XYZ file of C-alpha atoms in Angstrom:
763
model
C 40.276 150.321 180.628
C 42.573 149.585 183.565
C 45.662 151.798 183.757
C 47.833 148.763 184.417
C 47.248 147.683 180.823
C 49.459 150.492 179.476
C 53.092 151.600 179.667
C 54.253 154.403 181.858
C 51.570 156.979 182.693
C 53.077 159.790 180.649
C 52.786 157.689 177.460
C 49.246 156.489 178.054
C 47.551 159.619 176.902
C 49.789 159.879 173.873
C 49.166 156.234 172.862
C 45.408 156.647 173.103
C 45.480 159.924 171.209
C 47.637 158.562 168.435
C 45.581 155.376 168.148
C 42.337 157.349 167.864
C 43.906 159.299 165.020
C 45.096 156.107 163.347
C 41.680 154.495 163.631
C 39.526 157.486 162.786
C 41.543 159.272 160.136
C 43.636 156.319 158.982
C 41.701 153.056 159.082
C 38.230 154.504 158.566
C 39.495 156.573 155.651
C 41.114 153.445 154.228
C 37.868 151.501 154.626
C 35.798 154.219 152.956
C 38.166 154.595 150.016
C 38.553 150.823 149.363
C 34.840 150.137 149.577
C 34.316 153.055 147.233
C 36.260 151.206 144.567
C 39.666 152.869 144.802
C 42.839 150.847 145.120
C 45.194 153.587 146.418
C 43.738 155.228 149.500
C 46.803 157.267 150.573
C 49.249 159.418 148.787
C 52.882 159.144 149.789
C 52.805 162.015 152.268
C 49.755 160.669 154.113
C 51.170 157.174 154.200
C 54.473 158.492 155.654
C 52.519 160.448 158.265
C 50.689 157.374 159.625
C 53.704 155.115 159.223
C 55.759 157.565 161.367
C 53.052 157.601 164.053
C 53.204 153.803 164.351
C 56.978 153.837 164.324
C 57.187 156.477 167.091
C 54.657 154.667 169.271
C 56.681 151.469 168.999
C 60.063 153.016 169.655
C 59.549 156.041 171.963
C 56.916 154.882 174.464
C 58.585 153.577 177.638
C 57.675 150.383 179.484
C 56.902 150.377 183.149
C 59.063 148.145 185.370
C 58.231 144.473 185.066
C 55.630 144.961 182.332
C 55.439 141.985 179.949
C 56.045 142.491 176.249
C 52.335 142.104 175.543
C 51.772 145.325 177.468
C 54.395 147.151 175.433
C 53.250 149.547 172.679
C 54.097 146.946 170.005
C 52.008 144.284 171.730
C 49.098 146.684 172.219
C 49.234 147.857 168.596
C 49.398 144.239 167.335
C 46.329 143.391 169.410
C 44.405 146.434 168.255
C 45.383 145.701 164.633
C 43.360 142.489 164.962
C 40.531 144.106 166.872
C 39.918 146.820 164.308
C 39.831 144.258 161.480
C 37.528 141.990 163.444
C 35.156 144.824 164.296
C 34.855 146.001 160.706
C 34.269 142.417 159.470
C 31.543 141.815 162.047
C 29.754 144.882 160.801
C 29.904 143.560 157.234
C 28.943 139.933 157.664
C 27.360 138.398 154.589
C 23.753 137.297 154.709
C 23.309 133.641 153.796
C 19.729 134.331 152.777
C 20.927 135.328 149.334
C 22.234 132.641 147.018
C 23.592 132.021 143.578
C 25.394 134.683 141.629
C 24.582 137.484 144.115
C 26.247 135.569 146.927
C 29.308 134.833 144.794
C 29.696 138.463 143.798
C 29.331 139.765 147.347
C 31.787 137.251 148.803
C 34.325 137.909 146.069
C 34.033 141.681 146.495
C 34.294 141.499 150.289
C 37.341 139.286 149.950
C 39.047 141.585 147.455
C 38.357 144.605 149.667
C 39.675 142.823 152.725
C 42.901 141.826 151.017
C 43.448 145.429 149.928
C 42.721 146.729 153.425
C 45.100 144.199 154.990
C 47.738 145.114 152.425
C 47.631 148.828 153.336
C 47.352 148.169 157.057
C 50.406 145.960 156.864
C 52.304 148.742 155.131
C 51.343 151.168 157.900
C 52.247 148.711 160.675
C 55.233 147.176 158.905
C 57.451 147.914 161.924
C 55.514 145.237 163.846
C 56.329 142.668 161.151
C 59.994 143.573 161.245
C 60.512 143.318 164.994
C 57.505 142.322 167.090
C 56.000 139.300 165.229
C 59.419 137.898 164.396
C 60.672 137.906 168.019
C 57.401 136.926 169.715
C 56.342 133.971 167.494
C 53.230 135.785 166.307
C 51.526 135.597 162.931
C 52.723 138.034 160.326
C 50.248 140.881 159.839
C 49.056 139.653 156.445
C 48.372 136.172 157.791
C 46.777 137.689 160.913
C 44.437 139.689 158.681
C 43.503 136.564 156.664
C 42.690 134.679 159.840
C 40.359 137.471 160.882
C 38.451 137.003 157.606
C 38.503 133.239 158.067
C 36.970 133.481 161.548
C 34.441 136.237 160.936
C 33.297 135.650 157.328
C 34.549 132.431 155.756
C 33.535 130.036 158.535
C 29.920 131.166 158.370
C 29.454 131.204 154.587
C 31.755 128.439 153.247
C 28.977 125.859 152.770
C 26.629 128.339 151.079
C 29.491 129.612 148.954
C 30.415 126.083 147.879
C 26.807 125.253 146.989
C 26.528 128.438 144.947
C 29.690 127.482 143.049
C 28.310 123.970 142.414
C 25.100 125.428 141.005
C 27.082 127.605 138.630
C 29.186 124.657 137.470
C 26.075 122.522 137.014
C 24.556 125.261 134.858
C 27.693 125.325 132.753
C 27.713 121.526 132.361
C 24.121 121.632 131.147
C 24.919 124.146 128.442
C 24.463 127.573 130.027
C 27.040 130.350 129.876
C 28.477 131.414 133.232
C 31.000 133.977 134.428
C 34.175 131.882 134.705
C 36.237 134.729 136.147
C 33.725 135.025 139.003
C 33.991 131.283 139.627
C 37.786 131.465 139.580
C 37.808 134.288 142.153
C 35.322 132.471 144.388
C 37.248 129.184 144.279
C 40.551 130.947 144.894
C 39.120 132.040 148.269
C 39.200 128.394 149.404
C 42.840 128.183 148.328
C 43.880 131.407 150.115
C 42.077 130.468 153.301
C 44.594 127.656 153.656
C 47.391 130.109 154.443
C 50.064 128.536 152.174
C 48.433 125.126 152.492
C 45.803 123.328 150.397
C 44.208 121.616 153.393
C 41.252 124.024 153.549
C 40.776 123.915 149.766
C 40.894 120.122 149.787
C 38.506 119.529 152.663
C 36.050 122.409 152.111
C 35.875 122.425 148.323
C 37.819 119.810 146.342
C 36.527 116.625 147.965
C 32.851 117.723 147.922
C 33.323 118.960 144.361
C 34.691 115.611 143.165
C 31.781 113.818 144.815
C 29.373 116.286 143.202
C 31.054 115.619 139.833
C 30.867 111.831 140.231
C 27.154 112.015 141.010
C 26.542 114.189 137.957
C 28.377 111.895 135.544
C 26.977 108.753 137.110
C 23.487 109.977 136.202
C 24.569 111.145 132.765
C 26.426 107.904 131.936
C 23.414 105.798 132.893
C 21.249 107.858 130.539
C 23.745 107.582 127.665
C 24.106 103.814 128.048
C 20.340 103.413 127.876
C 19.861 105.669 124.854
C 23.041 105.721 122.726
C 25.248 103.340 120.786
C 28.775 102.753 122.035
C 30.119 104.983 119.272
C 27.909 107.922 120.218
C 28.652 107.335 123.894
C 32.399 107.522 123.185
C 32.016 110.765 121.279
C 30.065 112.330 124.143
C 32.543 111.024 126.723
C 35.456 112.435 124.761
C 33.723 115.809 124.555
C 32.953 115.788 128.291
C 36.568 114.985 129.165
C 37.764 117.861 127.008
C 35.254 120.209 128.649
C 36.351 119.196 132.160
C 40.006 119.735 131.232
C 39.130 123.242 130.048
C 37.070 123.803 133.198
C 39.958 122.752 135.439
C 42.338 125.071 133.606
C 39.875 127.959 133.737
C 39.019 128.185 137.422
C 40.238 125.230 139.512
C 43.536 124.911 141.310
C 46.102 123.138 139.167
C 46.287 120.212 141.626
C 42.606 119.459 141.053
C 42.883 118.599 137.369
C 44.145 115.056 137.940
C 41.466 114.197 140.499
C 38.710 115.729 138.364
C 39.853 113.841 135.273
C 40.024 110.539 137.151
C 36.552 111.055 138.598
C 35.065 111.665 135.147
C 37.025 108.777 133.592
C 35.867 106.363 136.277
C 32.199 107.254 135.922
C 32.081 107.554 132.124
C 34.582 104.878 131.115
C 35.693 102.455 133.822
C 32.211 101.806 135.244
C 30.714 101.002 131.813
C 33.699 99.578 129.933
C 32.443 96.030 129.528
C 28.974 97.165 128.458
C 30.398 99.557 125.863
C 32.939 97.134 124.422
C 30.396 94.327 124.079
C 27.486 96.286 122.575
C 26.097 94.221 119.740
C 26.325 96.557 116.750
C 28.674 99.222 118.036
C 31.076 97.476 120.418
C 34.750 96.971 119.659
C 34.164 93.751 117.691
C 31.729 95.624 115.442
C 34.310 98.385 114.920
C 36.916 95.846 113.800
C 34.408 94.004 111.641
C 33.274 97.177 109.860
C 36.809 98.634 109.747
C 35.675 101.869 111.451
C 39.145 103.245 111.981
C 38.274 106.574 113.592
C 36.069 104.863 116.170
C 38.771 102.273 116.875
C 41.249 105.060 117.537
C 38.756 106.906 119.747
C 38.074 103.740 121.786
C 41.792 103.163 122.288
C 42.435 106.816 123.067
C 39.737 106.919 125.754
C 40.305 103.595 127.489
C 44.073 104.028 127.530
C 43.400 106.824 130.038
C 42.200 104.422 132.749
C 44.219 101.812 134.634
C 44.342 98.518 132.708
C 41.753 99.947 130.361
C 43.261 98.510 127.187
C 43.571 94.922 128.423
C 39.900 94.015 127.733
C 40.148 95.653 124.291
C 43.297 93.679 123.506
C 41.523 90.439 124.470
C 38.645 91.257 122.126
C 41.107 92.065 119.363
C 42.906 88.765 119.915
C 39.614 86.854 119.656
C 38.501 88.699 116.532
C 41.817 88.400 114.665
C 42.046 84.730 115.630
C 38.560 84.096 114.226
C 39.413 85.940 111.014
C 42.561 83.860 110.630
C 40.736 80.612 111.304
C 38.247 81.533 108.602
C 41.152 81.828 106.152
C 42.459 78.425 107.235
C 38.971 76.918 106.941
C 38.450 78.543 103.534
C 41.540 76.888 102.065
C 41.236 73.553 103.897
C 39.407 70.438 102.701
C 39.976 71.213 99.028
C 41.677 69.176 96.328
C 43.391 72.230 94.866
C 45.136 73.927 97.776
C 46.585 77.084 96.233
C 49.518 78.425 98.222
C 49.345 81.777 96.430
C 45.727 82.474 97.403
C 46.308 81.277 100.982
C 49.453 83.338 101.517
C 47.928 86.416 99.872
C 45.026 86.187 102.333
C 47.487 85.954 105.239
C 49.490 88.926 103.972
C 46.354 91.000 103.430
C 45.199 90.254 106.985
C 48.631 91.062 108.405
C 48.875 94.301 106.425
C 45.418 95.336 107.629
C 46.260 94.931 111.303
C 49.770 96.267 110.969
C 48.227 99.477 109.652
C 45.630 99.556 112.454
C 48.366 99.006 115.041
C 50.461 101.850 113.615
C 47.770 104.419 112.855
C 44.946 103.729 115.312
C 46.653 102.009 118.253
C 50.020 103.825 118.388
C 51.846 100.472 118.141
C 50.908 99.808 121.742
C 52.843 96.730 122.980
C 49.701 95.166 124.492
C 47.914 95.220 121.125
C 51.043 94.109 119.292
C 51.183 91.058 121.538
C 47.463 90.396 121.002
C 47.882 90.418 117.210
C 51.054 88.312 117.452
C 49.353 85.716 119.640
C 46.341 85.654 117.307
C 48.463 85.021 114.208
C 50.445 82.330 116.008
C 47.160 80.662 117.001
C 45.900 80.147 113.440
C 49.034 80.247 111.266
C 50.306 77.140 113.036
C 47.116 75.206 112.432
C 47.420 72.383 109.934
C 45.456 72.683 106.715
C 43.597 69.622 105.452
C 44.105 68.834 101.774
C 41.922 66.195 100.129
C 44.085 63.756 98.137
C 42.774 63.749 94.590
C 41.971 60.280 93.306
C 42.553 58.651 96.686
C 40.537 55.669 97.864
C 37.299 56.348 99.774
C 37.690 57.226 103.462
C 41.324 58.190 102.911
C 42.076 60.860 105.538
C 43.017 64.312 104.222
C 46.716 65.089 103.955
C 48.173 67.557 106.439
C 49.760 70.685 105.018
C 51.618 73.308 107.064
C 51.681 77.061 106.587
C 55.479 76.901 106.559
C 55.338 74.907 103.325
C 52.762 77.161 101.688
C 54.689 80.314 102.559
C 57.921 78.754 101.295
C 56.156 77.948 98.021
C 54.962 81.538 97.853
C 58.520 82.827 98.273
C 59.602 80.477 95.507
C 56.915 81.892 93.232
C 57.989 85.460 93.999
C 61.591 84.752 93.183
C 60.704 83.061 89.934
C 58.069 85.633 88.949
C 56.150 82.733 87.453
C 52.704 84.255 87.896
C 53.334 87.928 87.185
C 56.261 90.254 86.840
C 57.006 92.054 90.067
C 59.128 95.176 90.326
C 62.055 95.328 92.735
C 60.428 97.864 95.075
C 57.163 95.946 95.188
C 59.047 92.691 95.724
C 60.945 94.227 98.647
C 57.684 95.311 100.310
C 56.143 91.875 99.823
C 59.230 90.161 101.240
C 59.030 92.357 104.339
C 55.435 91.229 104.846
C 56.270 87.581 104.174
C 59.108 87.576 106.716
C 56.805 89.239 109.258
C 54.241 86.431 108.797
C 57.104 83.903 108.857
C 57.886 85.169 112.358
C 54.573 83.727 113.602
C 55.392 80.208 112.381
C 56.508 77.794 115.088
C 57.917 75.213 112.623
C 60.636 77.459 111.246
C 62.870 74.479 110.535
C 60.176 73.093 108.228
C 60.058 76.374 106.304
C 63.852 76.303 106.128
C 63.897 72.851 104.551
C 61.173 73.651 102.011
C 62.811 76.937 101.120
C 66.266 75.356 100.827
C 64.953 72.756 98.404
C 63.229 75.370 96.269
C 66.229 77.719 96.345
C 68.410 74.889 95.056
C 66.156 74.401 92.063
C 66.066 78.101 91.324
C 69.827 78.442 91.480
C 70.407 75.415 89.267
C 67.514 75.453 86.845
C 66.562 79.106 86.317
C 68.100 82.533 86.013
C 67.835 84.112 89.436
C 67.992 87.665 90.692
C 70.796 87.258 93.204
C 70.061 90.610 94.858
C 66.487 89.546 95.607
C 67.632 86.152 96.851
C 70.165 87.734 99.184
C 67.611 90.298 100.327
C 65.203 87.615 101.534
C 68.011 85.599 103.133
C 69.289 88.694 104.955
C 65.790 89.366 106.329
C 65.562 85.790 107.577
C 69.054 86.135 109.049
C 68.088 89.277 110.972
C 65.073 87.505 112.456
C 66.556 84.066 113.149
C 70.296 84.542 113.363
C 73.255 83.504 111.202
C 73.096 79.697 111.820
C 69.571 79.592 110.362
C 70.667 80.937 106.973
C 74.237 79.577 106.787
C 73.301 76.782 104.346
C 71.253 79.141 102.191
C 74.199 81.536 101.940
C 76.486 78.592 101.206
C 74.294 77.591 98.256
C 74.596 81.046 96.688
C 78.354 80.951 97.287
C 78.506 77.556 95.537
C 76.667 79.060 92.601
C 79.305 81.795 92.230
C 82.168 79.314 92.657
C 80.631 77.102 89.968
C 80.642 80.020 87.529
C 84.401 80.353 88.014
C 84.761 76.615 87.497
C 82.784 76.826 84.255
C 85.115 79.529 82.968
C 88.113 77.316 83.718
C 86.487 74.366 81.942
C 85.851 76.471 78.823
C 89.521 77.493 78.839
C 90.420 73.801 79.243
C 88.342 73.009 76.146
C 90.102 75.729 74.146
C 93.548 74.630 75.296
C 92.842 71.012 74.327
C 90.871 71.681 71.159
C 87.721 70.065 72.554
C 84.343 70.855 70.988
C 81.065 69.126 71.820
C 78.961 70.677 69.082
C 76.620 72.154 71.690
C 76.880 74.394 74.758
C 77.459 72.458 77.947
C 77.697 73.884 81.459
C 77.621 72.291 84.894
C 77.214 73.229 88.548
C 79.404 71.638 91.234
C 77.701 71.665 94.635
C 78.858 71.095 98.202
C 76.740 68.306 99.642
C 76.681 69.816 103.162
C 74.786 72.928 102.054
C 72.382 71.510 99.507
C 69.384 69.263 100.170
C 69.559 65.600 99.244
C 68.285 65.153 95.678
C 67.067 61.920 94.083
C 69.822 60.540 91.864
C 68.115 58.574 89.102
C 69.960 56.710 86.416
C 69.246 58.209 83.014
C 70.210 57.042 79.538
C 71.566 60.203 77.980
C 72.433 60.882 74.348
C 75.989 59.793 73.441
C 77.151 63.392 72.877
C 76.112 64.351 76.416
C 77.763 61.270 77.899
C 81.011 62.274 76.156
C 80.828 65.796 77.540
C 80.307 64.422 81.048
C 83.364 62.209 80.755
C 85.484 65.146 79.561
C 84.399 67.259 82.531
C 85.135 64.377 84.913
C 88.684 64.218 83.540
C 89.108 67.979 83.918
C 87.729 68.011 87.465
C 89.973 65.146 88.585
C 92.974 67.085 87.283
C 92.319 70.091 89.526
C 91.046 68.347 92.682
C 92.091 65.491 94.897
C 89.943 62.814 96.540
C 86.686 64.359 95.363
C 83.946 62.304 93.808
C 81.267 63.692 91.486
C 77.674 62.455 91.589
C 75.398 63.522 88.753
C 71.944 64.855 89.594
C 70.036 64.771 86.308
C 66.742 65.870 87.887
C 68.174 69.386 88.302
C 69.429 69.755 84.731
C 67.917 72.199 82.259
C 68.079 71.857 78.482
C 67.474 74.118 75.506
C 66.545 72.283 72.282
C 65.981 73.464 68.729
C 62.821 71.875 67.309
C 60.961 71.881 63.984
C 57.160 71.712 64.019
C 55.073 72.183 60.906
C 58.135 73.651 59.105
C 58.521 76.239 61.887
C 61.624 76.473 64.049
C 61.219 76.773 67.811
C 63.631 77.066 70.712
C 62.403 74.944 73.598
C 63.570 75.866 77.075
C 62.985 72.674 79.073
C 63.024 72.728 82.864
C 64.416 69.191 83.258
C 66.709 66.868 81.342
C 63.938 64.247 81.587
C 61.717 66.318 79.292
C 64.545 66.685 76.769
C 65.328 62.967 76.735
C 61.644 62.133 76.199
C 61.439 64.480 73.198
C 64.699 63.198 71.696
C 63.290 59.654 71.639
C 60.727 60.803 69.058
C 63.512 61.646 66.567
C 63.711 57.906 65.850
C 60.235 56.685 66.774
C 56.821 57.984 65.732
C 54.792 56.439 68.535
C 55.820 55.393 72.052
C 53.901 54.222 75.088
C 54.575 55.558 78.535
C 56.043 52.223 79.617
C 58.379 52.127 76.581
C 59.673 55.619 77.334
C 60.413 54.654 80.952
C 62.339 51.557 79.848
C 64.275 53.382 77.127
C 65.428 56.072 79.573
C 65.779 53.717 82.610
C 63.742 56.226 84.629
C 61.083 55.593 87.306
C 57.571 55.916 85.925
C 56.746 58.845 88.263
C 59.466 60.992 86.669
C 58.396 59.991 83.146
C 54.784 60.781 84.064
C 55.683 64.331 85.152
C 57.624 64.914 81.937
C 54.774 63.642 79.746
C 52.191 65.744 81.600
C 54.184 68.925 80.931
C 54.753 68.014 77.251
C 51.303 66.633 76.362
C 48.985 68.314 78.878
C 50.682 71.644 79.533
C 50.445 75.083 77.957
C 52.400 73.980 74.875
C 51.269 70.540 73.681
C 54.336 69.303 71.835
C 53.164 65.679 72.137
C 49.741 64.229 71.538
C 48.176 61.424 73.533
C 46.254 58.957 71.370
C 42.588 58.554 72.282
C 39.734 56.612 70.718
C 37.613 58.591 68.230
C 34.990 60.671 70.058
C 36.503 59.963 73.476
C 37.308 62.768 75.881
C 40.976 63.620 76.359
C 41.792 63.145 80.028
C 44.565 65.061 81.773
C 45.861 61.905 83.395
C 48.784 59.888 82.029
C 49.089 56.088 82.282
C 51.872 53.716 81.300
C 49.705 52.200 78.566
C 48.948 55.545 76.882
C 50.567 56.101 73.498
C 52.160 59.379 72.456
C 53.284 60.942 69.213
C 54.736 64.281 68.058
C 52.198 67.051 67.480
C 53.259 67.772 63.880
C 50.615 70.473 63.581
C 51.874 72.440 66.590
C 52.247 76.168 66.020
C 52.663 79.278 68.164
C 53.351 82.966 67.604
C 56.364 82.854 69.911
C 59.540 81.120 68.769
C 60.952 80.719 72.295
C 58.850 78.418 74.419
C 59.415 77.766 78.124
C 58.167 74.310 79.085
C 57.673 74.421 82.849
C 56.600 71.796 85.347
C 55.787 74.387 88.013
C 52.146 74.561 89.075
C 50.662 76.633 91.870
C 49.462 73.618 93.815
C 50.834 71.655 96.729
C 52.842 68.558 95.860
C 51.653 66.273 98.630
C 54.186 63.524 98.041
C 57.134 65.929 98.066
C 55.636 67.612 101.109
C 55.545 64.350 103.041
C 59.155 63.634 102.128
C 60.301 67.014 103.405
C 58.293 66.571 106.602
C 59.949 63.207 107.192
C 63.376 64.763 106.653
C 62.577 67.541 109.113
C 61.287 65.059 111.700
C 64.568 63.176 111.500
C 66.538 66.421 111.859
C 64.416 67.327 114.875
C 65.275 64.071 116.604
C 68.959 64.871 116.227
C 68.418 68.476 117.353
C 66.564 67.351 120.510
C 69.259 64.838 121.377
C 72.016 67.394 120.833
C 70.147 69.899 122.991
C 69.670 67.393 125.846
C 73.344 66.406 125.795
C 74.459 70.033 125.662
C 72.286 70.950 128.657
C 73.298 67.916 130.711
C 76.975 68.449 129.947
C 76.790 71.967 131.410
C 74.467 71.159 134.338
C 75.711 67.623 135.183
C 72.456 66.797 137.044
C 68.918 67.962 136.329
C 65.311 67.163 137.224
C 63.078 65.813 134.449
C 60.600 68.780 134.356
C 63.440 71.312 134.328
C 65.227 69.465 131.525
C 62.042 69.341 129.429
C 61.416 73.057 129.984
C 64.993 74.028 129.140
C 64.889 71.987 125.914
C 61.653 73.662 124.823
C 63.111 77.081 125.619
C 66.284 76.503 123.588
C 64.574 74.877 120.589
C 61.461 77.068 120.332
C 63.245 79.548 118.072
C 63.255 76.867 115.344
C 60.319 74.611 116.228
C 58.053 73.725 119.149
C 59.129 70.312 120.375
C 56.517 67.986 121.831
C 57.423 67.066 125.443
C 56.599 63.447 124.595
C 59.200 63.457 121.820
C 61.782 64.949 124.182
C 61.044 62.180 126.672
C 61.582 59.534 123.971
C 64.918 61.055 123.028
C 65.952 61.124 126.703
C 65.121 57.427 126.982
C 67.158 56.723 123.866
C 70.136 58.679 125.245
C 69.911 56.656 128.469
C 70.084 53.442 126.444
C 73.092 54.792 124.562
C 74.673 55.767 127.916
C 74.956 59.507 127.348
C 72.965 60.160 130.519
C 71.669 58.004 133.373
C 68.952 58.084 136.014
C 69.801 58.668 139.637
C 69.384 55.277 141.407
C 67.601 56.882 144.366
C 65.503 59.458 142.490
C 64.252 58.351 139.086
C 63.195 61.858 137.997
C 66.801 63.072 138.331
C 69.223 62.634 135.402
C 72.999 62.594 135.539
C 75.414 63.284 132.716
C 77.765 60.417 131.907
C 81.183 61.832 131.052
């Protein structure tokens, strides 16, 4: 070596002597001890001895004039620190001829030894880290030592090392047991070679590993698709995903787990999603059809892991639920006996089924909730076709809406006419009914049917007010207060009428009035209650007298109020004697009572004679006779020719007489006109009423919008009307256009003279 490379001449000999001691007795001893398997090569005294040598060389050797810092003892020691590490690594280069586990073990051991050597060397030369590297922008000793390993060992074996790791992982994926701790140590080398960065790990290991993984699962997925059902495929995919998650946690860097999972998900799930979902006997439709709940949950759980993975499943669910619902509609359509109970029970059962699947198998995912909602709306709002019994040939079927059938079902529940229902069970059923009600677009039609039935219950039967209010409150929560205001007003009227009845009884006592029979009445507010038919009816004289007395009483406590009597809503209890047995008849209408009372004076009457005696329309008399002569309790007999079959129809020419031989174990008999069938004529009347109300609602909506906007384009006005009215019904754009034309004629709005599609509000 050239003398100019060293400090002043008197220190040269000392530096060389001390360095030889450090290398021979220090570094070589360290190398021998570490490679022999020991982790602590020096005791404290020895370590202090070599540390002091380094310290003295750095601080007591003098620089020659003009020598650069690299020629100072610190610079020379820093350089020789790297040289000694490089020399020892060159002597111990790893042969790439070996492969597999032997290569992994040798690399891992060499790396562990090197880290230990660098650790102790850094402790001996720590003075350089404190002063030299910091002030001369050099690598810290530890990092310097790692770079030596990177250049001399890692660069030459990284590809072979990576391939050996891949082989081990492949063996593990195919079912063999491997040494995971060895894999973890080998993979950590790629991380540590990055020197506080993951760039080396990412480029040299992670990216090739993900590609290797994708190729493996691409082959495996293709084999599974060819051999297995979708269900078995899902089970295997779920197991593989769990294994890869464990693998990532066991020996990969934590940042690799996401990329590894996505690679496996893409190859096992995303690439084969359509094929799996549409497999004939094991796809998602088959799972829904066979109610295979665990498999449904597994399918959702797996495909929810990938981007937009649940959208195709939701579409399949929508199609399947829609088809199931349409089958229910088809099942109950085109029949003469359309039973609202059976139809609504089928709807509730279907809704309960999918509500449970949504909650337990699909985690109430909003995408699936929307799919089920859209499916129910698609078929619940279809019209059912009901064949009109006895109609002329080629008469088209009558149209019946789900809103009517569900309203009838609610009426049945409240009356408990089919079976007794406990309060808790009733509450659960009402929750389901209101949920199905939410899918109906014609909510105003349901409201009108329900209002009419509620009126009859309140006036003609004993109601459970708590249950009535419970259903109304549920409807109120879903639709808002205006929707149920009339229903609540009807119940309020009922309570007010009870107070009025108490006052009338006190009036009778105060004036010594006695009718000889119990007589009560209900006074209703016309704005809340539906319009009822007001037929004239010839009542018994005693009843007429009681009505006149109440009229006098009511006039005395009110001003400018007029009473109108609705006999069709009256109920009557009569005492009757049949075959020397006393019965109490609970009649659902006053018409039934008046028909029976006629037979106190006449033995035989025709249908036409009864209608004339009572001054009632034949249709009302017909209903009364059917319940009395054709119902559960046959109090009247219809005359037929000897040997002829008794028909269940009633004509004006039929003759009737009292069934003197009537008997029954019960002494209290309820004569009801309620049947679990759709009354087509009443249904049409309600639909006509609703259509008229809709015309007014559309007009009011148009005027309200135009008053606030002043001017508006035709398409925007149509869209705004539909938006505001859709909470109650879905208006037809053609009907809105007709109402707009009518409002123009009535000068509420006008067309812009220059642009006919623009409307202006007329103040």
